[in-house]
Short mmCIF file of C-alpha atoms in Angstrom, two decimals:
data_model
loop_
_atom_site.label_atom_id
_atom_site.label_comp_id
_atom_site.label_asym_id
_atom_site.label_seq_id
_atom_site.Cartn_x
_atom_site.Cartn_y
_atom_site.Cartn_z
CA MET D 243 17.47 20.08 -128.26
CA THR D 244 17.70 17.88 -125.31
CA THR D 245 14.58 17.34 -123.26
CA VAL D 246 14.53 16.19 -119.52
CA LEU D 247 11.25 14.87 -118.31
CA PHE D 248 10.70 14.71 -114.68
CA THR D 249 7.98 12.72 -112.91
CA ALA D 250 7.14 12.83 -109.15
CA PHE D 251 4.13 11.69 -107.42
CA GLU D 252 4.66 13.19 -103.72
CA PRO D 253 5.59 16.51 -102.16
CA SER D 254 8.98 14.80 -101.04
CA GLY D 255 9.68 13.87 -104.65
CA ASP D 256 8.82 17.49 -105.89
CA ARG D 257 11.48 18.77 -103.40
CA HIS D 258 14.06 16.20 -104.42
CA ALA D 259 13.55 17.03 -108.15
CA ALA D 260 13.89 20.81 -107.62
CA PRO D 261 17.54 21.18 -106.98
CA VAL D 262 18.27 18.99 -110.20
CA VAL D 263 15.96 21.12 -112.30
CA ALA D 264 17.90 24.37 -110.90
CA GLU D 265 21.31 22.77 -111.76
CA LEU D 266 20.26 21.56 -115.23
CA ARG D 267 18.86 24.91 -115.81
CA ARG D 268 22.20 26.48 -114.70
CA ARG D 269 24.35 24.22 -116.85
CA HIS D 270 22.12 23.82 -120.00
CA PRO D 271 19.97 26.99 -120.25
CA GLU D 272 18.88 25.77 -123.83
CA TRP D 273 17.37 22.34 -122.80
CA ARG D 274 13.85 21.94 -122.26
CA LEU D 275 12.86 20.75 -118.70
CA LEU D 276 9.35 19.22 -118.28
CA ALA D 277 7.72 17.94 -115.22
CA ALA D 278 4.83 16.05 -114.03
CA ALA D 279 5.34 17.13 -110.47
CA GLY D 280 4.47 20.19 -108.22
CA PRO D 281 5.33 24.00 -107.10
CA PHE D 282 9.01 23.28 -106.08
CA THR D 283 10.06 21.90 -109.47
CA GLN D 284 8.00 24.64 -111.35
CA GLU D 285 9.81 27.32 -109.29
CA ALA D 286 13.12 25.86 -110.04
CA GLY D 287 12.69 26.39 -113.68
CA ALA D 288 10.79 23.32 -115.08
CA GLU D 289 7.82 23.72 -117.41
CA LEU D 290 5.04 22.11 -115.32
CA VAL D 291 2.76 19.87 -117.68
CA ALA D 292 0.77 18.05 -115.07
CA GLU D 293 0.20 18.64 -111.27
CA THR D 294 0.99 15.14 -109.74
CA ALA D 295 2.78 15.91 -106.50
CA SER D 296 0.10 16.94 -104.28
CA ALA D 297 -0.10 15.70 -100.66
CA GLY D 298 1.12 12.36 -100.52
CA VAL D 299 -1.40 9.40 -100.46
CA MET D 300 -1.54 5.64 -99.35
CA GLY D 301 -3.82 2.75 -99.51
CA LEU D 302 -7.01 2.91 -101.61
CA GLU D 303 -6.32 6.38 -102.69
CA ALA D 304 -2.79 5.36 -103.93
CA ALA D 305 -4.37 2.47 -105.89
CA ARG D 306 -6.94 4.76 -107.49
CA ARG D 307 -4.16 6.96 -108.68
CA LEU D 308 -2.29 4.26 -110.26
CA GLN D 309 -5.35 3.57 -112.33
CA GLU D 310 -4.87 7.15 -113.69
CA LEU D 311 -1.32 6.62 -114.83
CA PRO D 312 -2.01 5.50 -118.60
CA ALA D 313 -3.95 8.71 -119.07
CA LEU D 314 -1.03 10.57 -117.52
CA VAL D 315 1.58 9.01 -119.96
CA GLU D 316 -0.60 9.66 -123.03
CA GLN D 317 -0.65 13.46 -121.80
CA LEU D 318 2.99 13.49 -121.35
CA GLN D 319 3.82 11.87 -124.70
CA GLN D 320 1.72 14.73 -126.21
CA HIS D 321 4.69 17.06 -125.25
CA TRP D 322 7.35 14.54 -126.73
CA PRO D 323 9.89 16.35 -129.03
CA ASP D 324 10.07 15.59 -132.65
CA GLN D 325 13.95 15.20 -132.38
CA GLY D 326 16.74 15.41 -130.15
CA PRO D 327 17.64 12.98 -127.00
CA VAL D 328 15.12 12.54 -123.95
CA VAL D 329 16.25 11.85 -120.40
CA HIS D 330 13.33 10.74 -118.19
CA ILE D 331 14.09 11.18 -114.48
CA PRO D 332 11.62 9.35 -112.06
CA VAL D 333 11.57 10.64 -108.68
CA ASP D 334 10.95 8.28 -105.89
CA SER D 335 7.37 6.63 -105.76
CA PRO D 336 8.53 3.35 -107.54
CA ALA D 337 5.06 1.89 -107.65
CA ALA D 338 4.14 4.57 -109.94
CA GLN D 339 7.39 5.02 -111.86
CA PHE D 340 7.77 1.52 -112.77
CA ARG D 341 4.51 1.56 -114.53
CA ILE D 342 5.21 4.68 -116.72
CA THR D 343 9.00 4.23 -117.31
CA PRO D 344 8.50 1.39 -120.10
CA ALA D 345 6.45 3.63 -122.30
CA PHE D 346 9.09 6.34 -122.53
CA ARG D 347 12.02 3.95 -122.87
CA ASP D 348 10.12 2.37 -125.77
CA ARG D 349 10.50 5.72 -127.50
CA GLY D 350 14.06 6.10 -126.90
CA ALA D 351 14.34 7.97 -123.50
CA LYS D 352 17.41 7.28 -121.31
CA THR D 353 16.32 6.78 -117.58
CA VAL D 354 18.07 8.32 -114.61
CA HIS D 355 16.29 7.07 -111.38
CA TRP D 356 16.42 9.75 -108.59
CA VAL D 357 15.80 8.13 -105.19
CA ALA D 358 16.65 4.34 -105.32
CA PRO D 359 13.82 2.01 -104.28
CA LYS D 360 14.18 0.64 -100.77
CA ILE D 361 14.71 -2.73 -102.20
CA TRP D 362 17.38 -3.48 -99.54
CA ALA D 363 14.94 -2.98 -96.73
CA ARG D 364 12.86 -5.91 -97.52
CA ARG D 365 13.11 -9.67 -96.60
CA TRP D 366 11.92 -10.26 -100.34
CA ASP D 367 11.40 -7.86 -103.23
CA GLY D 368 10.84 -8.88 -106.85
CA ARG D 369 11.65 -5.46 -108.28
CA LEU D 370 15.35 -5.70 -108.66
CA ALA D 371 15.06 -7.09 -112.34
CA LYS D 372 12.57 -4.67 -113.34
CA LEU D 373 14.93 -1.91 -112.06
CA ARG D 374 17.64 -3.44 -114.07
CA ARG D 375 15.64 -3.26 -117.18
CA GLN D 376 14.50 0.20 -116.76
CA THR D 377 17.86 1.99 -115.47
CA ASP D 378 20.54 3.69 -117.30
CA ALA D 379 21.70 5.46 -113.98
CA LEU D 380 20.57 5.24 -110.45
CA ALA D 381 21.12 8.06 -108.05
CA CYS D 382 21.13 7.05 -104.39
CA LEU D 383 20.31 9.22 -101.17
CA PHE D 384 21.99 6.87 -98.76
CA PRO D 385 26.07 6.06 -98.77
CA PHE D 386 25.36 2.32 -98.40
CA GLU D 387 22.87 2.05 -101.28
CA ALA D 388 25.31 2.53 -103.92
CA GLU D 389 27.67 -0.42 -102.96
CA TRP D 390 24.55 -2.72 -102.55
CA PHE D 391 23.08 -1.98 -106.00
CA VAL D 392 26.45 -2.18 -107.80
CA SER D 393 27.12 -5.42 -106.39
CA ARG D 394 23.70 -6.65 -107.97
CA GLY D 395 24.58 -5.16 -111.41
CA LEU D 396 23.13 -1.84 -111.21
CA PRO D 397 24.85 1.63 -112.20
CA ALA D 398 24.39 3.23 -108.93
CA THR D 399 26.02 6.40 -107.41
CA PHE D 400 25.62 8.04 -104.06
CA VAL D 401 24.95 11.72 -104.62
CA GLY D 402 23.70 12.71 -101.22
CA HIS D 403 20.66 14.07 -99.75
CA PRO D 404 18.52 17.38 -100.17
CA SER D 405 18.00 17.60 -96.45
CA PHE D 406 21.90 18.07 -96.02
CA SER D 407 22.72 19.95 -98.97
CA ARG D 408 21.12 23.13 -97.96
CA ALA D 409 22.37 25.44 -95.35
CA ILE D 410 20.54 25.91 -92.00
CA GLU D 411 19.67 29.50 -92.53
CA ALA D 412 16.70 30.02 -90.27
CA ALA D 413 17.17 31.49 -86.66
CA PRO D 414 14.70 30.13 -83.99
CA THR D 415 11.16 31.43 -84.97
CA PRO D 416 10.69 34.57 -82.67
CA GLY D 417 7.81 34.61 -80.31
CA LEU D 418 7.86 30.90 -79.33
CA PRO D 419 8.09 29.84 -75.53
CA GLU D 420 11.32 29.32 -73.79
CA THR D 421 10.74 26.47 -71.32
CA GLU D 422 13.14 23.75 -70.43
CA HIS D 423 11.66 21.15 -72.85
CA ARG D 424 10.77 22.49 -76.34
CA VAL D 425 9.14 19.89 -78.33
CA ALA D 426 8.83 20.01 -82.02
CA ILE D 427 6.07 17.85 -83.35
CA LEU D 428 6.69 16.69 -86.81
CA PRO D 429 3.71 14.77 -88.43
CA GLY D 430 5.02 14.45 -91.83
CA SER D 431 3.00 15.42 -95.14
CA ARG D 432 1.02 12.18 -95.96
CA ALA D 433 -2.65 12.45 -95.06
CA GLN D 434 -2.96 9.09 -93.80
CA GLU D 435 0.23 9.09 -91.66
CA ILE D 436 -1.14 12.51 -90.36
CA ARG D 437 -4.33 10.89 -89.61
CA ASP D 438 -2.83 7.91 -87.71
CA ASN D 439 0.05 9.87 -85.92
CA LEU D 440 -0.83 13.21 -85.03
CA PRO D 441 -3.58 12.72 -82.58
CA LEU D 442 -1.32 10.23 -80.87
CA MET D 443 1.35 12.99 -80.76
CA LEU D 444 -1.01 15.38 -79.41
CA GLU D 445 -2.19 13.01 -76.73
CA VAL D 446 1.26 12.30 -75.57
CA MET D 447 1.99 15.88 -75.14
CA ASP D 448 -1.29 16.60 -73.45
CA ARG D 449 -0.40 14.08 -70.64
CA LEU D 450 3.36 15.03 -70.51
CA ARG D 451 2.04 18.76 -69.69
CA SER D 452 0.71 17.55 -66.34
CA GLU D 453 3.79 16.04 -65.09
CA MET D 454 6.92 17.95 -66.91
CA ASP D 455 7.81 21.45 -68.03
CA VAL D 456 6.82 20.76 -71.76
CA SER D 457 4.39 23.77 -72.36
CA GLY D 458 6.71 24.67 -75.09
CA VAL D 459 5.11 22.52 -77.82
CA ILE D 460 5.07 23.48 -81.59
CA VAL D 461 3.60 21.54 -84.45
CA ALA D 462 5.44 22.08 -87.76
CA ALA D 463 3.02 21.68 -90.76
CA ASP D 464 3.96 21.00 -94.34
CA PRO D 465 2.07 23.67 -96.33
CA ARG D 466 0.07 21.11 -98.42
CA ALA D 467 -1.21 19.34 -95.27
CA ALA D 468 -1.70 22.42 -93.19
CA GLN D 469 -5.40 22.43 -93.19
CA GLN D 470 -5.75 18.82 -92.09
CA ILE D 471 -3.08 19.34 -89.27
CA GLU D 472 -5.09 22.18 -87.94
CA SER D 473 -8.23 20.46 -88.16
CA LEU D 474 -6.81 17.45 -85.92
CA ASN D 475 -4.93 20.04 -83.62
CA GLN D 476 -7.97 22.07 -82.87
CA SER D 477 -5.95 24.91 -81.46
CA ARG D 478 -4.33 22.77 -78.79
CA TYR D 479 -0.65 23.82 -79.94
CA PRO D 480 0.75 26.43 -82.13
CA VAL D 481 1.11 25.38 -85.48
CA ARG D 482 3.82 26.79 -87.85
CA THR D 483 3.37 26.18 -91.57
CA GLY D 484 6.46 25.78 -93.84
CA ASP D 485 8.73 26.67 -91.20
CA ILE D 486 10.46 23.43 -90.15
CA ASP D 487 13.81 24.90 -89.92
CA GLY D 488 12.56 27.90 -87.65
CA VAL D 489 10.89 25.39 -85.24
CA LEU D 490 13.75 22.93 -85.25
CA ALA D 491 16.27 25.75 -84.64
CA TRP D 492 14.02 26.66 -81.54
CA SER D 493 13.20 23.21 -80.17
CA SER D 494 15.28 20.88 -77.79
CA PHE D 495 13.50 17.59 -78.84
CA ALA D 496 11.69 16.45 -81.48
CA LEU D 497 8.84 13.74 -82.02
CA ALA D 498 8.65 12.85 -85.55
CA VAL D 499 6.95 10.40 -87.87
CA SER D 500 9.44 8.25 -89.57
CA GLY D 501 10.69 9.73 -92.79
CA THR D 502 12.57 12.37 -94.37
CA VAL D 503 11.69 14.72 -91.53
CA THR D 504 13.98 12.62 -89.21
CA LEU D 505 16.87 13.58 -91.35
CA ASP D 506 15.87 17.27 -90.83
CA VAL D 507 16.02 16.86 -87.13
CA ALA D 508 19.43 15.26 -87.73
CA ARG D 509 20.42 18.03 -89.71
CA HIS D 510 19.71 20.52 -86.88
CA ARG D 511 21.47 18.33 -84.48
CA ARG D 512 18.40 17.87 -82.29
CA PRO D 513 17.65 14.63 -80.25
CA GLY D 514 14.38 13.03 -80.82
CA LEU D 515 12.03 10.01 -81.20
CA GLY D 516 10.87 8.82 -84.49
CA ILE D 517 7.35 6.80 -84.46
CA TYR D 518 5.22 5.31 -87.15
CA ALA D 519 1.60 4.49 -85.65
CA CYS D 520 -0.65 2.61 -88.14
CA GLY D 521 -3.46 -0.09 -88.37
CA LEU D 522 -3.13 -3.79 -87.51
CA ALA D 523 -3.12 -4.91 -91.47
CA PHE D 524 -0.13 -2.74 -92.13
CA ARG D 525 1.71 -3.56 -89.06
CA MET D 526 1.40 -7.24 -89.80
CA ILE D 527 2.74 -6.75 -93.36
CA ALA D 528 5.37 -4.69 -92.20
CA LYS D 529 6.65 -7.23 -89.93
CA ILE D 530 6.53 -9.83 -92.66
CA LEU D 531 8.43 -7.78 -95.35
CA ILE D 532 10.66 -5.06 -93.52
CA ARG D 533 13.58 -6.07 -91.78
CA GLY D 534 15.69 -3.93 -89.34
CA MET D 535 15.52 -0.38 -88.66
CA VAL D 536 13.19 2.24 -90.60
CA LEU D 537 14.22 5.62 -89.54
CA PRO D 538 16.59 7.07 -92.30
CA PRO D 539 19.37 8.27 -89.92
CA ASN D 540 19.44 5.07 -88.18
CA LEU D 541 19.90 3.22 -91.60
CA VAL D 542 22.72 5.50 -92.85
CA LEU D 543 24.54 4.93 -89.60
CA GLY D 544 23.94 1.41 -89.06
CA ARG D 545 22.72 1.52 -85.62
CA GLU D 546 19.84 2.99 -83.68
CA ALA D 547 21.12 6.39 -82.94
CA MET D 548 17.50 8.01 -82.79
CA PRO D 549 15.13 5.45 -80.73
CA GLU D 550 12.37 4.49 -83.06
CA LEU D 551 9.17 2.75 -82.46
CA ALA D 552 7.78 1.75 -85.91
CA PRO D 553 5.45 0.23 -86.68
CA ILE D 554 3.32 0.53 -83.65
CA SER D 555 -0.39 0.72 -82.69
CA MET D 556 -2.20 4.14 -82.28
CA ASP D 557 -2.19 3.70 -78.44
CA PRO D 558 -0.16 6.66 -76.95
CA GLY D 559 1.08 4.61 -73.80
CA LEU D 560 4.21 3.32 -75.46
CA VAL D 561 5.26 6.69 -77.02
CA LEU D 562 4.45 8.50 -73.78
CA ASP D 563 6.84 6.16 -71.95
CA ALA D 564 9.88 6.55 -74.46
CA VAL D 565 9.50 10.42 -74.70
CA ARG D 566 9.42 10.66 -70.92
CA THR D 567 12.43 8.38 -70.53
CA LEU D 568 14.30 10.21 -73.28
CA LEU D 569 13.68 13.72 -71.75
CA ASN D 570 14.87 12.51 -68.30
CA ASP D 571 18.02 11.06 -69.63
CA ASP D 572 20.56 13.90 -70.59
CA GLN D 573 23.37 11.12 -71.64
CA ALA D 574 21.03 9.63 -74.18
CA LEU D 575 20.21 13.04 -75.68
CA ARG D 576 23.82 14.02 -75.76
CA ALA D 577 24.49 10.70 -77.60
CA GLN D 578 22.13 11.44 -80.37
CA VAL D 579 23.88 14.81 -81.03
CA GLN D 580 27.23 13.24 -81.20
CA ALA D 581 25.58 10.81 -83.70
CA TRP D 582 24.33 13.50 -85.76
CA ASP D 583 27.82 15.09 -86.04
CA GLU D 584 29.01 11.60 -87.57
CA LEU D 585 25.99 11.63 -89.96
CA HIS D 586 26.97 15.40 -90.96
CA THR D 587 30.44 13.93 -92.05
CA MET D 588 29.05 11.15 -94.23
CA TYR D 589 27.09 13.84 -96.16
CA GLU D 590 29.62 16.35 -96.30
CA GLY D 591 30.91 17.39 -99.78
CA HIS D 592 27.84 15.82 -101.67
CA ASP D 593 25.61 18.00 -103.76
CA PRO D 594 22.49 15.97 -105.02
CA GLY D 595 21.43 18.51 -107.51
CA ALA D 596 24.99 18.52 -109.01
CA GLY D 597 25.28 14.60 -108.45
CA VAL D 598 22.08 13.90 -110.44
CA ALA D 599 22.96 16.37 -113.13
CA ASP D 600 26.28 14.70 -113.60
CA LEU D 601 24.64 11.34 -114.19
CA VAL D 602 22.27 12.98 -116.74
CA ASP D 603 25.16 14.43 -118.66
CA GLY D 604 26.70 10.84 -118.49
CA VAL D 605 23.89 8.99 -119.91
CA LEU D 606 24.00 11.56 -122.86
CA ALA D 607 27.69 11.37 -123.61
#
């Protein structure tokens, strides 16, 4: 019997794994699907053998978790089958995945990486050779990635993005204020990012309320970060938990932390601003290592369709000026919406669940 092992270390990875689990369960109901991940993967049909995809962490907490990986590998190997092929699907989080994948390959597992590491985004990155050694197939979120990796000797395939593969079924959440400017605040799911960015976002909205009609402000909270978001918000604005589609359907503008949530904004064809506030040390490192744009929609389009301020200090002044300027520029807002039409076309017809499942079938053929 074939065994497929998923490993995911953040909420986003848990979500990315879920449609692949569902598709493999549909195609191969007799297979054993194991996961070190979270509730989305479990609900999709995998046997959860370790909870590893709680709220995303960074910095010292992330370093501490890396030290726990040998124990996790030992735990997962206790579930190793006595016979039959094994496919390991590491989902994002390359710092962790690169540490555990060799142990599984040493036992004969094939490796299908789901979410390519963003090696292309850095001025220098030594992970390419490591990725070659640890890869049988590489599934890419962004259209340009596959060509980049293939040209460097990796078996890469563009499969699409989960944010664009699911239909928008949510109507605007009822009972929300109908003002001229309806702002969705999207602070992300990682604890440190929320801590650095949400207070700044709230301060910007506080200042704008006194000069523009922006009394319609809603904070969209990831369920696993809801308690932290509520604590920082202190009842200043309504918080909707697990309802990002409903909040975006209601909104006319989004203030979002750089990351996957900006693709949700584009999927809903809403204009917005992407930001990433952080400490001085991280900003200095980012300026040395990272080149060009950072927002996923801009990377895919190859131009700055959504204005981005990343990385920046935690001073709200820069963000305040940018939001004010955008809300007073109807032409710029319309241009963003037109860009999202182009983005939708690029993802049309791509189902990541089916795409990754095809790669799994391929490495076993």
